[in-house]
Amino acid sequence: SAVEMTTGVTRWENAALGDLIVQPLSENPALPLIAVKYSDSNDTTIMRIDPASGELLWQHEFRSKYRHVTFDAQTLAAYAEQKLDVFDADGAARWSARFQGKSAIAYAHWHSGLLIGRFAGIGEDDERIDITLAYLDRASGQTIWEEPHSECRPRFVVERDAQIFSKKDGSVVMMRVPDRNILWTADAAIGDVVAQDADTLYTMRSAVKKSDGAPRFSYPPGSRFSTLTHDYLLLSLEQQSQKKNFLLIDKITGDTKQYIQNTPWFFAKYLSEDETAIYFAVHLMPNKANLRGIRSNLVTIRKDALDVKELFVGENLGALQLQVFPQERLVFIPSFQSIGGYTLPEM
């Protein structure tokens, strides 16, 4: 079923769909609603659903339990082990491929074509993983280029046809994927890229220019990226205690704007903001009296004084799929057992 988050009104129900897993890419409204269903007989069903009506538009069944999918608005690829099947947005089969050897397809992403990574030695140290990269034509599946024993491991996607790769020597490169042209190279000191805005890439340790990888600024010593807002970075400071400190820094200059001390937070996620406040969801460190229960708070940082207020919103909320609607003064809180919309209090 689908429920309107701001009103609780049920948009549609379709009991025939059964238990399924909606794919995270489908959170983007520009992409199709794709879901996967696993059966006790080790079969996998991949389906496309109309988000407006709940109608099942098409489905395909596979004799494979752990079939993975990647897709964009035009094309979907389903893969497991050495097998790859590609369909268009209407569910029509386009092409398929089966690769030789023991390397399993562990990565796939659509650019103009399909980038795949076949890994041997998954679970071992990065230095010992043998990676074969290949770039396939979207329409035909023809191999445009292949790189056995590659030094590059696929990382953050910057834009269509441009992606960050880490190399075994610790360096980081941005590659134009269709022709393997290296746009720039940086040393390992910049850290892993985890977020971006118009012209800046944010790593776990620093901010760098998207155009050439040159440093903009490094984060304060001992701090790591946590989440990104319109104007700020929220950084966590490494500590051994049950309390943690956070920094709110200007994402353009790197200047520290607020020091948030002695919080029980261990994970923070940016939700939304309006002209007066920024909203985050945070997981709290487990309580020794209740190690199975992970509590979550809604955190508000007012933009005028940058003061911090927080409100308990629930326990065991999964991946923190909270949504805040400031104009409606409403917070939508889902859990494994129920969903609900609640009045956003003045904080």
C-alpha angles and dihedrals in degrees: 000000000000124000129194103242097211097048108020090234113149110238095190145337127210113176091178091072091069123186111346141155116238110217117245092233088066090070084082104085090210090065129070122264103254124179135180128213124195122203131207088245091064094254121137126210121198116195142177118220130195103242092206098052108013090238116154103240097184143331139196128201124213133192090231129091102207102044110158127204137206124179149161130196092289111033143024128206122198117193144173130167105328097339127098129181124185128200134179123239090272092056096254115146112249105175144322137211138194119200126212126235135035098291112113125212103256100161136036133165134168118237117150081310132012121282113202132182121203112198131197118192098028110183094032127102114297090244091062099045112107110215128194114191122196135177116209131197111253096222102041108017090235113155109250093182138349130196115194118197089015121192089210127086118195114248135153118008108224098183141322107314095004123090142162118242129186119219129215091246088062097255124128126224136186110218133194093225105206093062101019091240111163106226095187143342129217132180125253092263092084091067131215115325110238107160144012146192132190099309106355135078117207119210130185089269110021151009119250136182113265091214099060110356092249114152120260096181141326122237118250113281114282095016129119135193115271108164143333131235132182093275108010148048119224109214129188122219117224112247138160098215131085089257124072135198125219134196127212107206134179106260093214102046103019091232115151111245103173136015111209109198136199100359123163090221121125099167130030131187127190112234110174144302143214134195092290109033148019119225127210136174116219136188114222124223112265117271112237089226091055112027093165095057118078110194123209132203135197108230124201124193113191112221097219100056099009089229117160127230129171140193130197110243106172151302131272095007094166115223093359096257092174118146126200122203104190096184091053090041088230137132119199112212121188124186134174090267106034148359130222146165117229135187111265104234124223103260 
